[in-house]
Amino acid sequence: MDPLKNPFSPGAGNPPPELAGRDELLEQARIMLGRIKNGRYEQSLMLVGLRGVGKTVLLNRIHELAEAQGYGTVMVEATESRSLPELLIPALRQVLIKLDTLENVSSKVKLGLRVLRSFMGALKVKVSEVELGLDIDPQKGTADSGDLETDLAELFAALGEAAQDRKTAVAIIVDEIQYLSEAEMSALIMAIHRVSQRQLPLVLVGAGLPQLVGLAGRSKSYAERLFQYPEVGPLSKTDAMAALRDPVKKEGAAFAEDALKEIVGLTQGYPYFLQEWGYQAWNLAKKSPIDKSIVAHATAAAIKKLDQSFFRVRFDRLTPREKDYIRALADLGPGAHRSGDIADRLGVKVQSSAPLRSGLIRKGMIYSPAHGDTAFTVPLFDAFMLRTIPIWKKPKP
Ligand SMILES: Nc1ncnc2c1ncn2[C@@H]1O[C@H](COP(=O)(O)OP(=O)(O)O)[C@@H](O)[C@H]1O
Ligand SMILES: [Mg+2]
């Protein structure tokens, strides 16, 4: 059918035509934002889920909800290479400058800018063009100790006070939060703790892979009281059917019921895959309703595309030894497996494969669903590994 009218949108962070099954979570976020803005207590949100379940899409929606409530918002994405201050400084500067340009002068907002200036100076962050853009004297003695934990807490407090003075609130939204180091996560948690104790209108909304829960817990034991960790998972059968059916209906077309069921089964309800299958099925179908025979072709096309992009980019980032480790994991079949069993497949001792496993967790390839267990952070990655390396022999020790 006409590719110009194809409603599906496979791709990282692309808003889906139908945001299925997330109403409850968005309502929870809306209430949290409203309460914090009114100076009431509410736990911050950390969305937890595998790759391709729709975390970034949800963060974008929460960003919009915050803006609609008049929040000053920043949204940043953590990476393996950039430090937390490098991420936050340009974004927080923008928020403060926006608060500063509202009609009358606010001493609290000016103070916020000076504290940000101190924070930058003390951590010697190289954001040169930003430094030029922040033509203000530092606030000596605040946020300039050079210790991230102390300084970030002081910076967030100054930011919260500035927002309060402007009768608004600030939302700091951080995607891929599992990439923060333990020290950075610790500082972030501490800063949120301070701000919430003083009931300042500043909130953190994060999203990341399941390893973020352990990272937060190790960084600060009281993290579990500060945050809620809503799980973002595959869609239920009903929601997955709606995610396919409704966008097509809006274009005046339809799926045959058995075609819908087939796609939901093959994709296991994972949002990214639903978009990819829907997209291919639409383009391949000659007419509506899209029937089950089309799904077989769509599957071949979708898998080919995923193998070249979604799966491939992750695979290409691995060293040969890491590839062996995850190939051994894939060899054991879908789901989680004991670290000991993976080591067995590799023909090594568990202890000697432990650093390899930790490295893969840091890279965001695998996680530990329960102590001693290991699973992929990308759904259906085991099948991809078997397709990519069909014949595999244990590496020689
Ligand atoms: N609730 C949903 N219903 C249908 N499709 C969705 C939903 N949430 C996300 N998607 C689609 O899934 C894909 C991945 O979304 P993304 O937010 O990038 O996932 P993540 O950040 O968890 O890796 C995108 O193509 C998006 O359009
Ligand atoms: Mg994402």
Coordinates of C-alpha atoms and ligand atoms in Angstrom, one line a residue, residues 12-13 50-57 59 77 175-176 207, ligand 2:
A12 CA 14.8 5.1 18.5
G13 CA 12.7 7.7 20.2
L50 CA 14.9 -3.2 28.0
R51 CA 15.9 -1.6 24.7
G52 CA 13.0 -0.7 22.4
V53 CA 10.2 -0.8 24.9
G54 CA 9.4 2.9 24.6
K55 CA 11.3 4.6 27.4
T56 CA 12.6 7.5 25.4
V57 CA 9.1 8.1 23.9
L59 CA 10.3 10.7 28.6
E77 CA 21.0 11.7 27.4
D175 CA 17.7 9.3 29.4
E176 CA 20.1 6.2 29.4
A207 CA 15.0 6.2 32.2
Ligands
MG2 MG 15.8 5.1 24.5

